[in-house]
mmCIF file of N, CA and C in Angstrom:
data_model
loop_
_atom_site.group_PDB
_atom_site.id
_atom_site.type_symbol
_atom_site.label_atom_id
_atom_site.label_comp_id
_atom_site.label_asym_id
_atom_site.label_seq_id
_atom_site.Cartn_x
_atom_site.Cartn_y
_atom_site.Cartn_z
ATOM 1 N N PHE K 1 0.831 -1.186 0.000
ATOM 2 C CA PHE K 1 0.000 0.000 0.000
ATOM 3 C C PHE K 1 0.874 1.246 0.000
ATOM 4 N N GLY K 2 0.348 2.340 -0.476
ATOM 5 C CA GLY K 2 1.077 3.587 -0.455
ATOM 6 C C GLY K 2 1.352 4.035 0.965
ATOM 7 N N GLY K 3 2.562 4.492 1.244
ATOM 8 C CA GLY K 3 2.935 4.937 2.566
ATOM 9 C C GLY K 3 3.524 3.843 3.440
ATOM 10 N N GLN K 4 3.539 2.621 2.941
ATOM 11 C CA GLN K 4 4.071 1.501 3.713
ATOM 12 C C GLN K 4 5.592 1.468 3.614
ATOM 13 N N LYS K 5 6.267 1.149 4.714
ATOM 14 C CA LYS K 5 7.718 1.047 4.716
ATOM 15 C C LYS K 5 8.141 -0.296 4.137
ATOM 16 N N VAL K 6 9.197 -0.299 3.316
ATOM 17 C CA VAL K 6 9.735 -1.533 2.737
ATOM 18 C C VAL K 6 11.244 -1.555 2.915
ATOM 19 N N ARG K 7 11.784 -2.764 2.873
ATOM 20 C CA ARG K 7 13.229 -2.942 2.932
ATOM 21 C C ARG K 7 13.708 -3.457 1.584
ATOM 22 N N THR K 8 15.001 -3.398 1.347
ATOM 23 C CA THR K 8 15.586 -3.818 0.083
ATOM 24 C C THR K 8 15.234 -5.269 -0.226
ATOM 25 N N GLY K 9 14.743 -5.513 -1.449
ATOM 26 C CA GLY K 9 14.438 -6.865 -1.903
ATOM 27 C C GLY K 9 13.027 -7.332 -1.643
ATOM 28 N N GLU K 10 12.257 -6.619 -0.853
ATOM 29 C CA GLU K 10 10.891 -7.038 -0.563
ATOM 30 C C GLU K 10 10.004 -6.874 -1.789
ATOM 31 N N ILE K 11 9.018 -7.763 -1.905
ATOM 32 C CA ILE K 11 8.060 -7.702 -3.015
ATOM 33 C C ILE K 11 7.053 -6.600 -2.714
ATOM 34 N N ILE K 12 6.850 -5.715 -3.695
ATOM 35 C CA ILE K 12 5.872 -4.645 -3.550
ATOM 36 C C ILE K 12 4.589 -5.031 -4.274
ATOM 37 N N VAL K 13 4.725 -5.424 -5.563
ATOM 38 C CA VAL K 13 3.565 -5.787 -6.382
ATOM 39 C C VAL K 13 3.857 -7.084 -7.108
ATOM 40 N N ARG K 14 2.933 -8.017 -7.005
ATOM 41 C CA ARG K 14 3.018 -9.264 -7.760
ATOM 42 C C ARG K 14 1.902 -9.197 -8.787
ATOM 43 N N GLN K 15 2.233 -9.347 -10.085
ATOM 44 C CA GLN K 15 1.243 -9.117 -11.128
ATOM 45 C C GLN K 15 1.441 -10.046 -12.309
ATOM 46 N N VAL K 16 0.397 -10.178 -13.122
ATOM 47 C CA VAL K 16 0.448 -10.922 -14.374
ATOM 48 C C VAL K 16 0.467 -9.887 -15.484
ATOM 49 N N GLY K 17 1.532 -9.828 -16.275
ATOM 50 C CA GLY K 17 1.692 -8.771 -17.261
ATOM 51 C C GLY K 17 2.199 -7.512 -16.580
ATOM 52 N N SER K 18 2.345 -6.450 -17.347
ATOM 53 C CA SER K 18 2.892 -5.217 -16.776
ATOM 54 C C SER K 18 1.797 -4.173 -16.606
ATOM 55 N N THR K 19 0.829 -4.431 -15.723
ATOM 56 C CA THR K 19 -0.221 -3.457 -15.462
ATOM 57 C C THR K 19 0.315 -2.265 -14.686
ATOM 58 N N LYS K 20 1.344 -2.475 -13.871
ATOM 59 C CA LYS K 20 2.035 -1.400 -13.161
ATOM 60 C C LYS K 20 3.498 -1.409 -13.603
ATOM 61 N N VAL K 21 4.138 -0.252 -13.576
ATOM 62 C CA VAL K 21 5.534 -0.148 -13.990
ATOM 63 C C VAL K 21 6.381 0.301 -12.813
ATOM 64 N N GLY K 22 7.625 -0.151 -12.788
ATOM 65 C CA GLY K 22 8.543 0.228 -11.730
ATOM 66 C C GLY K 22 9.141 1.589 -11.994
ATOM 67 N N GLY K 23 9.335 2.342 -10.937
ATOM 68 C CA GLY K 23 9.941 3.663 -11.036
ATOM 69 C C GLY K 23 11.242 3.704 -10.254
ATOM 70 N N PRO K 24 11.666 4.893 -9.840
ATOM 71 C CA PRO K 24 12.897 5.016 -9.066
ATOM 72 C C PRO K 24 12.819 4.241 -7.752
ATOM 73 N N GLY K 25 13.884 3.525 -7.427
ATOM 74 C CA GLY K 25 13.940 2.777 -6.189
ATOM 75 C C GLY K 25 13.350 1.381 -6.290
ATOM 76 N N THR K 26 13.016 0.932 -7.508
ATOM 77 C CA THR K 26 12.442 -0.398 -7.697
ATOM 78 C C THR K 26 13.144 -1.118 -8.829
ATOM 79 N N PHE K 27 12.953 -2.442 -8.893
ATOM 80 C CA PHE K 27 13.379 -3.210 -10.052
ATOM 81 C C PHE K 27 12.333 -4.277 -10.333
ATOM 82 N N THR K 28 12.260 -4.699 -11.595
ATOM 83 C CA THR K 28 11.258 -5.665 -12.033
ATOM 84 C C THR K 28 11.940 -6.975 -12.376
ATOM 85 N N SER K 29 11.407 -8.090 -11.867
ATOM 86 C CA SER K 29 11.969 -9.405 -12.169
ATOM 87 C C SER K 29 11.332 -9.949 -13.448
ATOM 88 N N ASN K 30 11.749 -11.136 -13.863
ATOM 89 C CA ASN K 30 11.305 -11.716 -15.130
ATOM 90 C C ASN K 30 9.803 -11.954 -15.208
ATOM 91 N N ASP K 31 9.150 -12.209 -14.084
ATOM 92 C CA ASP K 31 7.705 -12.454 -14.100
ATOM 93 C C ASP K 31 6.902 -11.198 -13.745
ATOM 94 N N PHE K 32 7.468 -10.011 -13.981
ATOM 95 C CA PHE K 32 6.837 -8.706 -13.794
ATOM 96 C C PHE K 32 6.581 -8.347 -12.337
ATOM 97 N N THR K 33 7.180 -9.067 -11.393
ATOM 98 C CA THR K 33 7.061 -8.716 -9.986
ATOM 99 C C THR K 33 7.949 -7.512 -9.702
ATOM 100 N N ILE K 34 7.402 -6.521 -9.001
ATOM 101 C CA ILE K 34 8.156 -5.305 -8.682
ATOM 102 C C ILE K 34 8.679 -5.420 -7.256
ATOM 103 N N HIS K 35 10.001 -5.259 -7.099
ATOM 104 C CA HIS K 35 10.690 -5.364 -5.819
ATOM 105 C C HIS K 35 11.268 -4.010 -5.435
ATOM 106 N N ALA K 36 11.530 -3.829 -4.149
ATOM 107 C CA ALA K 36 12.187 -2.613 -3.664
ATOM 108 C C ALA K 36 13.693 -2.749 -3.853
ATOM 109 N N ALA K 37 14.328 -1.747 -4.452
ATOM 110 C CA ALA K 37 15.776 -1.753 -4.653
ATOM 111 C C ALA K 37 16.507 -1.068 -3.498
ATOM 112 N N LYS K 38 15.753 -0.390 -2.627
ATOM 113 C CA LYS K 38 16.351 0.288 -1.481
ATOM 114 C C LYS K 38 15.305 0.388 -0.379
ATOM 115 N N ASP K 39 15.758 0.693 0.820
ATOM 116 C CA ASP K 39 14.835 0.915 1.932
ATOM 117 C C ASP K 39 14.100 2.231 1.714
ATOM 118 N N GLY K 40 12.824 2.277 2.100
ATOM 119 C CA GLY K 40 12.081 3.520 1.956
ATOM 120 C C GLY K 40 10.595 3.323 2.121
ATOM 121 N N VAL K 41 9.835 4.251 1.558
ATOM 122 C CA VAL K 41 8.386 4.259 1.658
ATOM 123 C C VAL K 41 7.803 4.135 0.253
ATOM 124 N N VAL K 42 6.781 3.296 0.100
ATOM 125 C CA VAL K 42 6.156 3.040 -1.206
ATOM 126 C C VAL K 42 5.236 4.197 -1.573
ATOM 127 N N GLY K 43 5.277 4.573 -2.854
ATOM 128 C CA GLY K 43 4.377 5.587 -3.380
ATOM 129 C C GLY K 43 3.911 5.180 -4.768
ATOM 130 N N PHE K 44 2.784 5.751 -5.210
ATOM 131 C CA PHE K 44 2.223 5.438 -6.521
ATOM 132 C C PHE K 44 1.956 6.725 -7.286
ATOM 133 N N ASN K 45 2.266 6.730 -8.589
ATOM 134 C CA ASN K 45 2.029 7.864 -9.482
ATOM 135 C C ASN K 45 1.358 7.362 -10.744
ATOM 136 N N GLN K 46 0.633 8.245 -11.439
ATOM 137 C CA GLN K 46 0.067 7.925 -12.747
ATOM 138 C C GLN K 46 1.006 8.487 -13.827
ATOM 139 N N VAL K 47 1.418 7.635 -14.776
ATOM 140 C CA VAL K 47 2.296 8.062 -15.863
ATOM 141 C C VAL K 47 1.742 7.556 -17.185
ATOM 142 N N LYS K 48 2.169 8.197 -18.267
ATOM 143 C CA LYS K 48 1.803 7.737 -19.603
ATOM 144 C C LYS K 48 2.969 6.941 -20.169
ATOM 145 N N VAL K 49 2.689 5.739 -20.664
ATOM 146 C CA VAL K 49 3.705 4.850 -21.204
ATOM 147 C C VAL K 49 3.417 4.639 -22.679
ATOM 148 N N ARG K 50 4.444 4.769 -23.508
ATOM 149 C CA ARG K 50 4.271 4.557 -24.947
ATOM 150 C C ARG K 50 4.288 3.064 -25.246
ATOM 151 N N ARG K 51 3.290 2.608 -25.968
ATOM 152 C CA ARG K 51 3.193 1.208 -26.338
ATOM 153 C C ARG K 51 3.937 0.971 -27.643
ATOM 154 N N PHE K 52 4.071 -0.290 -28.035
ATOM 155 C CA PHE K 52 4.808 -0.650 -29.239
ATOM 156 C C PHE K 52 4.189 -0.025 -30.487
ATOM 157 N N SER K 53 2.868 0.114 -30.523
ATOM 158 C CA SER K 53 2.173 0.661 -31.682
ATOM 159 C C SER K 53 2.281 2.180 -31.775
ATOM 160 N N GLY K 54 2.816 2.823 -30.736
ATOM 161 C CA GLY K 54 2.951 4.274 -30.732
ATOM 162 C C GLY K 54 1.895 4.959 -29.889
ATOM 163 N N LYS K 55 0.830 4.251 -29.539
ATOM 164 C CA LYS K 55 -0.201 4.823 -28.679
ATOM 165 C C LYS K 55 0.331 4.937 -27.255
ATOM 166 N N THR K 56 -0.241 5.850 -26.484
ATOM 167 C CA THR K 56 0.137 5.965 -25.085
ATOM 168 C C THR K 56 -0.980 5.397 -24.210
ATOM 169 N N ALA K 57 -0.596 4.859 -23.078
ATOM 170 C CA ALA K 57 -1.558 4.297 -22.141
ATOM 171 C C ALA K 57 -1.169 4.737 -20.736
ATOM 172 N N LYS K 58 -2.168 4.962 -19.890
ATOM 173 C CA LYS K 58 -1.894 5.336 -18.508
ATOM 174 C C LYS K 58 -1.531 4.085 -17.719
ATOM 175 N N ARG K 59 -0.492 4.195 -16.924
ATOM 176 C CA ARG K 59 -0.069 3.094 -16.064
ATOM 177 C C ARG K 59 0.237 3.669 -14.672
ATOM 178 N N THR K 60 0.141 2.835 -13.681
ATOM 179 C CA THR K 60 0.518 3.219 -12.317
ATOM 180 C C THR K 60 1.998 2.917 -12.136
ATOM 181 N N GLN K 61 2.761 3.932 -11.737
ATOM 182 C CA GLN K 61 4.184 3.777 -11.494
ATOM 183 C C GLN K 61 4.408 3.604 -10.002
ATOM 184 N N VAL K 62 5.167 2.575 -9.643
ATOM 185 C CA VAL K 62 5.481 2.293 -8.248
ATOM 186 C C VAL K 62 6.868 2.843 -7.952
ATOM 187 N N VAL K 63 6.983 3.664 -6.901
ATOM 188 C CA VAL K 63 8.267 4.264 -6.541
ATOM 189 C C VAL K 63 8.568 3.984 -5.069
ATOM 190 N N VAL K 64 9.853 3.960 -4.734
ATOM 191 C CA VAL K 64 10.280 3.862 -3.338
ATOM 192 C C VAL K 64 11.121 5.090 -3.051
ATOM 193 N N GLU K 65 10.677 5.886 -2.092
ATOM 194 C CA GLU K 65 11.367 7.137 -1.754
ATOM 195 C C GLU K 65 12.018 7.036 -0.401
#
């Protein structure tokens, strides 16, 4: 959840496909699971991501601050 404290390596989001994208302070594993790359607090932002076809789509970006 947003505002929750995490430690390095902890799972933040487990997902099928890339419905959410990793931002600063995170890394994504092969199965699209988003992990914390550093200690901090979880936050969520709305961003536009360019798709392969050139269209943009809104995605939730997960950040650790």
